XYZ file of C-alpha atoms in Angstrom:
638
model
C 16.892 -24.542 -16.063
C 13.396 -25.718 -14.958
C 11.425 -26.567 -18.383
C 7.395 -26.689 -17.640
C 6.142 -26.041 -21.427
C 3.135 -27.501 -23.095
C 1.152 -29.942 -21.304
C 0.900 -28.893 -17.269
C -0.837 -31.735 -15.628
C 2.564 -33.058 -15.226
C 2.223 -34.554 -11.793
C 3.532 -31.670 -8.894
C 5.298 -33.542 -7.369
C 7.800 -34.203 -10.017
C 7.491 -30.480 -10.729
C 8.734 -29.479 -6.896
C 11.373 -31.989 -7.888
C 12.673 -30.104 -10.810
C 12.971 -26.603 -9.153
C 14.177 -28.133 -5.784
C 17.327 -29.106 -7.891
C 17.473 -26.609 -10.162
C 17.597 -24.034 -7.178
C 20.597 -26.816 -5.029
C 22.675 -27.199 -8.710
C 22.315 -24.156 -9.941
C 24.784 -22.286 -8.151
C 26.046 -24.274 -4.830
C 28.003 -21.094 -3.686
C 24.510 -19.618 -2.878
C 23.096 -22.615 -1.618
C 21.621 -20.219 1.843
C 18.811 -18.504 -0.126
C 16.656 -21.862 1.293
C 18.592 -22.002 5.012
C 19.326 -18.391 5.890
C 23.031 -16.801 5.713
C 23.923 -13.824 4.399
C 25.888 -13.938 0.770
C 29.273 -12.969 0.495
C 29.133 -11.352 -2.419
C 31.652 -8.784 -1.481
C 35.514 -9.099 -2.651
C 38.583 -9.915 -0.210
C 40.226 -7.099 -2.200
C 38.043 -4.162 -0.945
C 37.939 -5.540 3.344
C 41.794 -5.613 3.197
C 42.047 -2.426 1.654
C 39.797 -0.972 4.368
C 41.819 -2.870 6.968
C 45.413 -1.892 5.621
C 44.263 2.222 5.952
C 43.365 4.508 8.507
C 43.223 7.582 6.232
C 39.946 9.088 6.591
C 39.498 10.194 2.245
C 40.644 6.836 1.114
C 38.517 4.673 4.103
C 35.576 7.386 2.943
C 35.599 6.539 -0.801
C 36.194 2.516 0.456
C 32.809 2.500 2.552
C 31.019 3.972 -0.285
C 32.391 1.315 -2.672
C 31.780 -1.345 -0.237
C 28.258 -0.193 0.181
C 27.647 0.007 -3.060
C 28.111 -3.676 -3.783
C 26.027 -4.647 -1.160
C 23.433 -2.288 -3.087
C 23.859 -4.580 -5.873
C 23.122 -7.716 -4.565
C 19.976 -6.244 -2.793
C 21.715 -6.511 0.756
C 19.259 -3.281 2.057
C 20.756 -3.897 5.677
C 24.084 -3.571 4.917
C 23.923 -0.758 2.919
C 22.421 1.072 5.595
C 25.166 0.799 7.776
C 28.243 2.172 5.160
C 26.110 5.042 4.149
C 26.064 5.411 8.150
C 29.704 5.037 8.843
C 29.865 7.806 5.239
C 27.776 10.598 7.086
C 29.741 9.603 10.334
C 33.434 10.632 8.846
C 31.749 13.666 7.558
C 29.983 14.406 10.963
C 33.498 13.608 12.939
C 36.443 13.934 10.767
C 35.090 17.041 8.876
C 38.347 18.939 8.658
C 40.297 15.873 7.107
C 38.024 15.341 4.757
C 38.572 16.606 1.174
C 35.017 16.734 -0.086
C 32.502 17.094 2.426
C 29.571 17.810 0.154
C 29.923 14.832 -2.166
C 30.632 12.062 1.081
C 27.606 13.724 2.131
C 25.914 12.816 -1.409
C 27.277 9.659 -1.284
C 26.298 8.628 2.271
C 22.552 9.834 1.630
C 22.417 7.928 -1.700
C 23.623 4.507 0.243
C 20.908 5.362 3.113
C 18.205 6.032 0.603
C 18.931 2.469 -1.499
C 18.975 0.658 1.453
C 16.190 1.745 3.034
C 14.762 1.810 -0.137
C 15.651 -2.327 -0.483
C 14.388 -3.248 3.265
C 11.038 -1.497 1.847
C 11.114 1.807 4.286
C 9.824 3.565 1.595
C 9.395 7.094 3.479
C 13.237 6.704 5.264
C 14.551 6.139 1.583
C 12.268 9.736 0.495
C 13.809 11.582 3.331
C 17.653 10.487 2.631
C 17.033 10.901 -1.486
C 15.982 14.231 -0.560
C 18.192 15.268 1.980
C 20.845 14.454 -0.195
C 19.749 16.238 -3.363
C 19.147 19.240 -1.313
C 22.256 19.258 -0.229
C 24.360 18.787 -3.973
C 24.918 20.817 -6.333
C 23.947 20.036 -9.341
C 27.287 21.695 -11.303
C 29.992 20.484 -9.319
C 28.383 16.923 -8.608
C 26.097 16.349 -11.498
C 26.376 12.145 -11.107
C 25.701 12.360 -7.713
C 22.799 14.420 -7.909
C 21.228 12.702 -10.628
C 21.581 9.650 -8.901
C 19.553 10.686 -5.807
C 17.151 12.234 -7.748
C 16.807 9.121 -9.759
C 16.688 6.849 -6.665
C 14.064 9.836 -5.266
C 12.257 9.256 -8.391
C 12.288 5.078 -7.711
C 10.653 5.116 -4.557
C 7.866 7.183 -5.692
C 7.132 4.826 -8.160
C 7.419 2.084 -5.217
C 5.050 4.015 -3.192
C 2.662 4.396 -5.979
C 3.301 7.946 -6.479
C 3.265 7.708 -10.237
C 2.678 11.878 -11.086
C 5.645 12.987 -9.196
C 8.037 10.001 -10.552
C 7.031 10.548 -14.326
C 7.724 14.376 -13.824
C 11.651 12.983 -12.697
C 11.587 10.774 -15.083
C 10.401 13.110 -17.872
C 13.120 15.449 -16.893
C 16.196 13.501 -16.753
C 14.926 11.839 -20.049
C 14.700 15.341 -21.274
C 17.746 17.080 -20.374
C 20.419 13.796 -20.101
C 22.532 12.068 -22.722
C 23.644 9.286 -20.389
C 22.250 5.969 -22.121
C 22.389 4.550 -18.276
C 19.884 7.283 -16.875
C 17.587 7.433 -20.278
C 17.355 3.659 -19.559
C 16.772 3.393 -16.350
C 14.084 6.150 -17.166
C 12.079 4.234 -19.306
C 12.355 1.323 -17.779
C 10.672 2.875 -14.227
C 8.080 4.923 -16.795
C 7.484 0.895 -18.677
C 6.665 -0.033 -14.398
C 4.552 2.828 -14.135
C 2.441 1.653 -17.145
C 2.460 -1.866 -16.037
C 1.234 -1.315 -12.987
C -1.776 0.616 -14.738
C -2.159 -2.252 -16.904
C -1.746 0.279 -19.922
C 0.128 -3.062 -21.928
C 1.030 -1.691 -25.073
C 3.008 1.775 -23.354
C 4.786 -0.444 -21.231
C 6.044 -3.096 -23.772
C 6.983 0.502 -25.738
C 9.150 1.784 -22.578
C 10.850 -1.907 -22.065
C 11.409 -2.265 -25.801
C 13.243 1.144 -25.389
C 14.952 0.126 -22.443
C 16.609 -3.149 -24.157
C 17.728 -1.264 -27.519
C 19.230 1.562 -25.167
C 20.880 -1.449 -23.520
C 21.727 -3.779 -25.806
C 25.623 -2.090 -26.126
C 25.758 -1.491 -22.820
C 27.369 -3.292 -20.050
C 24.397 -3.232 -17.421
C 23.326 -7.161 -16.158
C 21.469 -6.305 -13.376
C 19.148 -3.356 -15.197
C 18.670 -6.254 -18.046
C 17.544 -8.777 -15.782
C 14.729 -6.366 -14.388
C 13.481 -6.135 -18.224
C 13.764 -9.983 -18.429
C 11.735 -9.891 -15.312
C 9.166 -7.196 -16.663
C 8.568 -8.876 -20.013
C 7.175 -11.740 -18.395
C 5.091 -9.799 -16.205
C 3.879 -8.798 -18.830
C 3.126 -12.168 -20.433
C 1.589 -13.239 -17.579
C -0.814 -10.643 -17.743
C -1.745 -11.431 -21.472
C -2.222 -14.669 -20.043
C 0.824 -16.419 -22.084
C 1.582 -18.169 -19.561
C 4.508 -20.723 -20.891
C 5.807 -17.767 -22.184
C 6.088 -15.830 -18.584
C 7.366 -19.114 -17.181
C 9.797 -19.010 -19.659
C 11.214 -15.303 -18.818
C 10.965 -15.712 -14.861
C 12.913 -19.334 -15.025
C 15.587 -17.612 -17.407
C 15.800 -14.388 -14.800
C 16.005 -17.074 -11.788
C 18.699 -18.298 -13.375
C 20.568 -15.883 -14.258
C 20.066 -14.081 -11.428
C 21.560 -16.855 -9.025
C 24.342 -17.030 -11.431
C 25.164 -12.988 -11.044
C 24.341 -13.093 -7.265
C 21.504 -10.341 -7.531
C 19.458 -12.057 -4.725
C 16.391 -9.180 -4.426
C 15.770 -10.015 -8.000
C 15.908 -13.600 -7.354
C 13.188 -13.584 -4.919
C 11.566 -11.047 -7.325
C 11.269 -13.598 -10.201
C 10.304 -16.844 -7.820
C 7.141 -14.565 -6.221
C 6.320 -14.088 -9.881
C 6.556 -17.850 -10.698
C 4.919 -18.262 -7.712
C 1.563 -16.076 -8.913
C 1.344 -17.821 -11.968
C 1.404 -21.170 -10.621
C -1.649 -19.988 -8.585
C -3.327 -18.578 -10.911
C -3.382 -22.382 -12.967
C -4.317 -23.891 -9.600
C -0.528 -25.523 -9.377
C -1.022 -24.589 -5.517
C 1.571 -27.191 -4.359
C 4.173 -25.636 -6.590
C 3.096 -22.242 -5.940
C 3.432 -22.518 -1.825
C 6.950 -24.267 -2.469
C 8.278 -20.858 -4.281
C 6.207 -18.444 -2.571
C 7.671 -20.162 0.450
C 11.337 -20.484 -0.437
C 10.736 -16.302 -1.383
C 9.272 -16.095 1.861
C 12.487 -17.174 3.506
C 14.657 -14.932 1.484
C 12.620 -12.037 1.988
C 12.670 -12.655 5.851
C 16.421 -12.892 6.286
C 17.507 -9.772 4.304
C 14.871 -7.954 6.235
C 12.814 -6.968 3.383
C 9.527 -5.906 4.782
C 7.692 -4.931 1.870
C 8.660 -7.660 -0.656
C 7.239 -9.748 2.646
C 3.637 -8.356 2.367
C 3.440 -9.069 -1.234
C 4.643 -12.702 -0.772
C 2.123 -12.944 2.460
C -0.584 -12.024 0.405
C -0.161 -13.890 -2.811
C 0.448 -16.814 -0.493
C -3.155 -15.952 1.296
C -4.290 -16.107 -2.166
C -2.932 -19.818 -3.233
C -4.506 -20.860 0.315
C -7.618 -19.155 -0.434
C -8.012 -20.466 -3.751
C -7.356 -23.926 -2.128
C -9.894 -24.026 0.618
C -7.655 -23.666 3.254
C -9.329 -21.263 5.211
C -7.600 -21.173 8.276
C -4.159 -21.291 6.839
C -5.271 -18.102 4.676
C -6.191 -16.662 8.074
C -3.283 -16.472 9.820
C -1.620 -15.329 6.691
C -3.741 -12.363 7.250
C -2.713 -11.702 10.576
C 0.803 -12.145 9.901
C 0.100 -9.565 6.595
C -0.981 -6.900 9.517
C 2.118 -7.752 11.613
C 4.105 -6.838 8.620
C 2.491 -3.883 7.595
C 2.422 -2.186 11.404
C 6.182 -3.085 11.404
C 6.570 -0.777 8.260
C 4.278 1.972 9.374
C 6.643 2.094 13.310
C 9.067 2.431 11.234
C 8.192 5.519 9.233
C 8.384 9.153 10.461
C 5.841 10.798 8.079
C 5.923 14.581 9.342
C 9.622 14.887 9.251
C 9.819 13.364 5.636
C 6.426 15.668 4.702
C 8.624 18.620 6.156
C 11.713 17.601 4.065
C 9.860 17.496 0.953
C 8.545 21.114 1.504
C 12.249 22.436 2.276
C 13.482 20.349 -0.891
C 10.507 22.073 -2.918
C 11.455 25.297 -1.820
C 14.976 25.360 -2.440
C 14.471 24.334 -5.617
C 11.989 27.151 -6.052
C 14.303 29.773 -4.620
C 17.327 28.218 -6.972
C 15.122 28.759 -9.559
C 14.565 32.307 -8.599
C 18.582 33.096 -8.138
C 19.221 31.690 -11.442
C 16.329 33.797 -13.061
C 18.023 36.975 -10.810
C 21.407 36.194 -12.501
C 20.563 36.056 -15.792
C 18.339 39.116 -15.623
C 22.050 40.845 -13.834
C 23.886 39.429 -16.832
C 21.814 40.745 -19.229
C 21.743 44.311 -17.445
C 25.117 44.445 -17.415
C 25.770 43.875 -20.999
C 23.155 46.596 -21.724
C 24.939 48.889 -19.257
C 27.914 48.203 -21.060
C 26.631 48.971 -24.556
C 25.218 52.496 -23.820
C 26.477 56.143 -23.689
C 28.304 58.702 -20.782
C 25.710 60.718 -22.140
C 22.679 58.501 -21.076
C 23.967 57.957 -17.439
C 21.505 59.912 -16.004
C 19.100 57.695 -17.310
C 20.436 54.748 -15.919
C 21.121 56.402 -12.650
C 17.026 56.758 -12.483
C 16.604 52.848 -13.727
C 19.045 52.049 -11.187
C 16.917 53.893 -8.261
C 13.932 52.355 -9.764
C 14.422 48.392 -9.809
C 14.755 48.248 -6.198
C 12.056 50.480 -5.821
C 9.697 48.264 -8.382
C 11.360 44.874 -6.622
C 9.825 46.060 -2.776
C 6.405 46.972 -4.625
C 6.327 43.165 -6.161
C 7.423 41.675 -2.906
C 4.913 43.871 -0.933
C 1.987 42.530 -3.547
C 3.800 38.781 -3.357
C 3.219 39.000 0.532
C -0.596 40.629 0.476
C -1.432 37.939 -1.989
C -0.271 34.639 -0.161
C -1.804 36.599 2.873
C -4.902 36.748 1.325
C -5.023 33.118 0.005
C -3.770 31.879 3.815
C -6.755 33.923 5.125
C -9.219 32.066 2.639
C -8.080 28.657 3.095
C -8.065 29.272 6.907
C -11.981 30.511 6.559
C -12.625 27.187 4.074
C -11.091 24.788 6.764
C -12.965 26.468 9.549
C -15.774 26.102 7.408
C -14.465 22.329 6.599
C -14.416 21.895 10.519
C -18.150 22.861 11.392
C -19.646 20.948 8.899
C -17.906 17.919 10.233
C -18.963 18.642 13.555
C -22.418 19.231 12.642
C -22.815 15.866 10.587
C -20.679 13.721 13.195
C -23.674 15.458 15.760
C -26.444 14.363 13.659
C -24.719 11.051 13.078
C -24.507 10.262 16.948
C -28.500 11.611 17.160
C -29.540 9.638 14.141
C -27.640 6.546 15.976
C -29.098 6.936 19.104
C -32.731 7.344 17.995
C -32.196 3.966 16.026
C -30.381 2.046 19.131
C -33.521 3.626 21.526
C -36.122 2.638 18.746
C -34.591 -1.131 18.405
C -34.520 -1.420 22.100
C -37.919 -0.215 23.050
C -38.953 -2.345 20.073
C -37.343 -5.986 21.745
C -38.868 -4.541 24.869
C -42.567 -4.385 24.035
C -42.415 -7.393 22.082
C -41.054 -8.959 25.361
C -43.923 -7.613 27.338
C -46.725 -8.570 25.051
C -45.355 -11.803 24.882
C -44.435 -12.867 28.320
C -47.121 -10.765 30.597
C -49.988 -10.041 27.976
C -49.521 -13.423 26.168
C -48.857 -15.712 29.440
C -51.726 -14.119 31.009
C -54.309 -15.020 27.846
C -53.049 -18.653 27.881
C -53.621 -18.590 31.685
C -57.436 -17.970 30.932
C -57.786 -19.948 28.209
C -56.751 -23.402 29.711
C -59.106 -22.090 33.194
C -61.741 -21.469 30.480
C -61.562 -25.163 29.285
C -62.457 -26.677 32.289
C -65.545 -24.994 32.828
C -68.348 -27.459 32.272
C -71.193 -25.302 32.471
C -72.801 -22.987 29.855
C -70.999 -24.754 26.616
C -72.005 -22.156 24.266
C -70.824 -18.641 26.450
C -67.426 -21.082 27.188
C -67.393 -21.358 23.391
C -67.951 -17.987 22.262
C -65.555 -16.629 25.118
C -62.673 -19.072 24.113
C -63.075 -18.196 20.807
C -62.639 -14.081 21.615
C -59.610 -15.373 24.112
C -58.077 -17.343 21.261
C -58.281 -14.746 18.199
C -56.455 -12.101 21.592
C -53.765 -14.165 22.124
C -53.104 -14.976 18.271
C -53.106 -11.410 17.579
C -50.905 -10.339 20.822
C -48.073 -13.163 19.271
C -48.486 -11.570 15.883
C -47.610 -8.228 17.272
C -44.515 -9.380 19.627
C -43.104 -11.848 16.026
C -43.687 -8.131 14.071
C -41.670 -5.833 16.409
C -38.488 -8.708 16.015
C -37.110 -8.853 12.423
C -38.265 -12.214 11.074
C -35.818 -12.821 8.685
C -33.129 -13.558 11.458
C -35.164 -15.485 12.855
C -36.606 -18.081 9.832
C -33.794 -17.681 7.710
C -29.689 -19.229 7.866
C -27.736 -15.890 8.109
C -25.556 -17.172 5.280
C -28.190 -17.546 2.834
C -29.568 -14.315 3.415
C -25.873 -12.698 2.901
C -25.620 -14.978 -0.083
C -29.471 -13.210 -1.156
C -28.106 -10.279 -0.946
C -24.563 -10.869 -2.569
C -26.366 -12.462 -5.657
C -28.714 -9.277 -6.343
C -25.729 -7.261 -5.862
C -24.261 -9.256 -8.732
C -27.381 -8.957 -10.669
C -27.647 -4.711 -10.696
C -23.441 -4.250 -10.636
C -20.402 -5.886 -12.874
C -18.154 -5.756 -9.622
C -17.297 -9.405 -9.788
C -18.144 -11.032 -5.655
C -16.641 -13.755 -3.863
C -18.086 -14.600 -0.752
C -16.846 -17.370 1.835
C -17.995 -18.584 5.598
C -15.730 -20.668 7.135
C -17.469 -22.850 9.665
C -21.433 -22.495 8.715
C -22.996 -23.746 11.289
C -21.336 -21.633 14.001
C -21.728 -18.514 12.231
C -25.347 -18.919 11.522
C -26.030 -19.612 15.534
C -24.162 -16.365 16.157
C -26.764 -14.077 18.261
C -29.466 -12.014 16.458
C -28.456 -8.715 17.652
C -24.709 -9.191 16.240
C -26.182 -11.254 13.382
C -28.235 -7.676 12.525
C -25.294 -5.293 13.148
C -23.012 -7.669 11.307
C -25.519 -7.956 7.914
C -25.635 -3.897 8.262
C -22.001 -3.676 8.468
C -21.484 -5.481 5.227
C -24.508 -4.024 3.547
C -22.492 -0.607 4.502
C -19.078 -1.733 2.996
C -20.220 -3.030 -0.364
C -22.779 0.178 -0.781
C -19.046 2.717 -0.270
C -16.726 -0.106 -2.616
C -18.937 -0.266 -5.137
C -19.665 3.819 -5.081
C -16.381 4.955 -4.585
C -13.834 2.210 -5.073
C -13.649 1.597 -8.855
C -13.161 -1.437 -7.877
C -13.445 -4.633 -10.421
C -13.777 -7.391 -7.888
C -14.412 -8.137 -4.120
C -13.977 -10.511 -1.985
C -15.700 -11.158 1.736
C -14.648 -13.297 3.714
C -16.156 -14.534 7.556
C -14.308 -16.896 10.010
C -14.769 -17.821 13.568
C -11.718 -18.733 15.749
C -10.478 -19.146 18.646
C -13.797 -17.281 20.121
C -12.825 -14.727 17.397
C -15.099 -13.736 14.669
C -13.250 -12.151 11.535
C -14.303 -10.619 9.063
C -11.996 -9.838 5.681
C -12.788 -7.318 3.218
C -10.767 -6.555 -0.010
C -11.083 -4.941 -3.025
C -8.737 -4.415 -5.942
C -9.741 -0.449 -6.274
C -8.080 2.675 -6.370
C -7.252 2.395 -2.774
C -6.051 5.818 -0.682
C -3.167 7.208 1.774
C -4.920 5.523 5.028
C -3.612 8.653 7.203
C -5.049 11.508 4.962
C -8.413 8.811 5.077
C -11.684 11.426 5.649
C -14.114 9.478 7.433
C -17.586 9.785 5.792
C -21.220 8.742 7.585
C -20.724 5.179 6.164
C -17.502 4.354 7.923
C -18.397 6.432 11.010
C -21.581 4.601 11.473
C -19.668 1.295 11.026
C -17.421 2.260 13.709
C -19.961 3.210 15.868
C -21.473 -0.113 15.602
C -18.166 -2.226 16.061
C -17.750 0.569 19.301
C -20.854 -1.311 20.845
C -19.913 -4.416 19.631
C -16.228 -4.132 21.099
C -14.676 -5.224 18.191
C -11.570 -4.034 16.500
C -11.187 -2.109 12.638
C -8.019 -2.375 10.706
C -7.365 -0.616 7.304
C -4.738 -1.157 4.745
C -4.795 0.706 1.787
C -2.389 1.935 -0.287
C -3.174 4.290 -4.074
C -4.044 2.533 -7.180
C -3.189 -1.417 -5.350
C -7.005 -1.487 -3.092
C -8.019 -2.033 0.221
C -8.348 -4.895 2.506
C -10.936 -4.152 5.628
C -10.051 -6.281 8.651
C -12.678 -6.625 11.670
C -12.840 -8.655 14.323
C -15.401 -9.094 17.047
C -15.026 -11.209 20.561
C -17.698 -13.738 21.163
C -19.377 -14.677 24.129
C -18.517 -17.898 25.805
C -21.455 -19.579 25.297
């Protein structure tokens, strides 16, 4: 086990040492999480079984099992493909198949945690739900609790917190399995964690490790090992949260749960940023890296891209932190290709609504049941009566059904009329956003282009007469008083040509005027700024047209972070490369969905000026984990 307590200015080099050969002697059967192999963590036992069959119930239930170790050991890819070969049996071999409805379960519960593991958040939210929709809940109560815990998972993962804690506050409610009321509050401890609500979540892991503490469950335990020093991390007890993410490494290595592995060395990795260890920190982030890259796992890949960015931005190393950007995007385009958002949106509604019409049938059978036994407790004599009642429900149920349909009618109609209304007034402002830019462009033009005339015709023609009028030798004092009504012309034609050009580009570096206006933005806001230009001196002989555009730009993205963003700190970033200019803009706000993003004025008119400028915007975004604003502009060759 790697021991860094107390004192650590220990020299890194002899630290690299320690966890290079605690991660070789720790376990040498699982020496290719630093070369690239998948693990064999499966038994012998279950492959010959599989090989020794070919009857289509016992290879079902096999391929399931099979899966589900791979599950375990965070193998997301392989997983995929039994739940695959599950739902192919059912779709093939239907008639030899004893229990179509729970392989069906089963295979959607293996797609969902795999996907769910290679960080295709949305293809794990349509299998969880296909599945669940697809169960019933009496006959396979495990398997539907499972997928509706795994459903409830990836909303957490996708930062969906209100619809996982209503899940989670239901199975909590109506379940007596210890494994599902811990697993509960152990996702409703992450949910507080990541809202940096401390004390909730060290009550939800607390009752997570007494509910486990009889219970055989290693790989749950290690995630509360892992969470605790999260946790101390973010208290700042840092020996401590070395302490629990060394002990989770271990262990982890030791029980062949790789994902959690790589969880715990990204963690170690953070801290030893954060105390400026950087050449530790890029040896773990790095070795995660790896890992992360060979079991396919896209999403635990953006956060190790970006807390490397970090350690390289922290360390000056500008251009290293760049490319980790671009390789960040890469990964995060690779996720989005991979999605199908309108199918999974249209699953969800279909899942909602046959819950809501299971809802109704179970309301319509207990209202029967309770008719009956009524029916069953009257009279002969009052079967007239009854006969009437009998004619009259149905009569009553068309009326309420009738009123049902006028009413969602009505409320169609009206959000129909506020959407048209939605749609105008979008129009309309985009119209008086392309005027108000046009006017602006015209003005700024016609502005360079009278100051160009003054100076070059107007101006060029007073000097002309001035330096004739110095030759004359005759009549000193009308040469004098002529020069003198020549000179104060000319002075005030250059004054009014300097006027119509903003001066401040002119006289001024471009970075200290960004710095200017970064330190008053300090001064009236407690947004904590950090700013960085990465080379100077090329960015300050940038042209003054782009340098104008480019100050506006930022101006425009600080005014809507620190209006809208909540955010707590920002960071701006400019480099040139490669005849690129970049610029990087991130905030640790409340971030948004980037495809249900409603563009207001401010972004419009920034993408109206990048239009001109033929540059390129990128947004990544995701709720309640900020935004990072990507833009980058060709350059001229010069």
């Amino acid at each position: 086990m790697i021991i860094i307590q107390g004192n650590r200015s220990i020299v890194y080099a002899i630290a690299a040492t320690i966890l290079f050969n605690f991660i070789t002697n720790a376990q040498e059967s699982v020496r290719f999480q630093a070369y690239g192999h998948t693990p064999d963590v499966i038994s012998d036992t279950l492959y010959k079984a599989l090989m020794n069959t070919s009857e289509t119930n016992e290879r079902a239930n096999l391929f399931y099992h099979i899966g589900n170790e791979h599950q375990k050991h965070g193998n997301g890819d392989s997983t995929i493909y039994y739940g695959n070969l599950i739902n192919s049996l059912v779709s093939l071999k239907s008639k030899e198949l004893k229990n179509i409805q729970l392989n069906k379960a089963r295979g959607h519960l293996l797609l969902g945690k795999g996907n769910y593991l290679n960080g295709l958040l949305d293809e794990a939210l349509k299998a969880y739900i296909e599945g669940a929709s697809q169960t019933n809940f009496s006959e396979y109560a495990k398997e539907h609790i499972n997928l509706k815990m795994g459903l409830a998972e990836t909303y957490v993962q996708k930062g969906s917190y209100k619809e996982a804690k209503v899940i989670f506050s239901e199975l909590l409610q109506n379940s007596t399995d210890n494994t599902i009321r811990a697993r509960s509050n152990f996702y409703l401890g992450t949910i507080a964690l990541q809202r940096e609500d401390i004390d909730l979540a060290k009550k939800y892991f607390e009752s997570t490790k007494t509910i486990l503490s009889d219970m055989d469950s290693p790989r749950l335990k290690l995630w509360v090992n892992l969470s605790f020093g999260r946790l101390a991390a973010m208290e700042n007890k840092n020996d401590h949260a070395f302490t629990f993410f060394e002990n989770t490494m271990a262990a982890a290595l030791d029980q062949k749960y790789f994902d959690i592995y790589t969880e715990a060395v990204l963690d170690y990795g953070k801290v030893c940023t954060k105390l400026e260890q950087f050449q530790m920190a890029e040896m773990a982030l790095s070795m995660a890296y790896a890992n992360a890259m060979q079991w396919n796992r896209l999403e635990l890949q953006k956060k190790i891209i970006n807390s490397l960015r970090i350690t390289y931005q922290k360390k000056g190393d500008f251009e290293n932190a760049y490319n980790l950007m671009t390789q960040y995007l890469r990964v995060s385009n690779q996720i989005l290709e991979q999605q199908n958002s309108k199918a999974i949106k249209e699953i969800e509604i279909k899942y909602q609504t046959l819950q809501k019409e299971n809802q109704i049938y179970e309301l319509k059978e207990e209202q029967l049941a309770k008719q009956s036994e009524i029916e069953r407790q009257k009279t002969i004599k009052k079967a007239f009566l009854y006969g009437f009642l009998v004619l009259l429900v149905p009569i009553i149920a068309l009326l309420f059904v009738y009123y049902q349909k006028l009413q969602t009618q009505s409320q169609l109609n009206q959000q129909q009329e506020e959407l048209n209304s939605q749609k105008i007034a979008s129009l309309l402002s985009s119209q008086e956003l392309e005027l108000a830019r046009a006017s602006l462009d015209a003005q700024q033009e016609e502005r360079y282009r009278i100051a160009k005339q003054l100076h070059d015709s107007i101006g060029g023609n007073l000097a002309g007469i001035k330096l004739q009028l110095a030759n004359l030798k005759e009549d000193a004092k009308f040469q004098k008083e002529v020069m003198a009504q020549v000179n104060d012309t000319y002075e005030l034609v250059r004054d009014i040509s300097h006027d119509l050009v903003p001066k401040k580009f002119n006289q001024n570096a471009f970075i200290s005027l960004l710095e200017n206006y970064i330190n008053q933005l300090k001064k009236n806001s407690k947004v904590e700024i950090a700013f960085s230009a990465h080379p100077e001196e090329a960015i300050n002989n940038l042209e003054p047209k782009l340098k104008v555009e480019l100050y506006q730009i930022i101006q425009e993205l600080f005014t809507n972070t620190i209006k809208h963003a909540e955010a707590n700190s920002v960071e701006a970033h400019l480099n040139i490369h490669d005849g690129l200019f970049q610029l990087i803009f991130e905030d640790d706000g409340k971030g948004f969905e980037v495809e249900n993003l409603r563009k207001g004025i401010g972004l419009k008119n920034i993408e109206n000026r990048l239009h001109n400028l033929n540059a390129k915007l990128m947004l990544d975004s995701t709720p309640n984990r900020g935004t990072v604003v990507t833009i980058e502009i060709p350059l001229k060759d010069s």
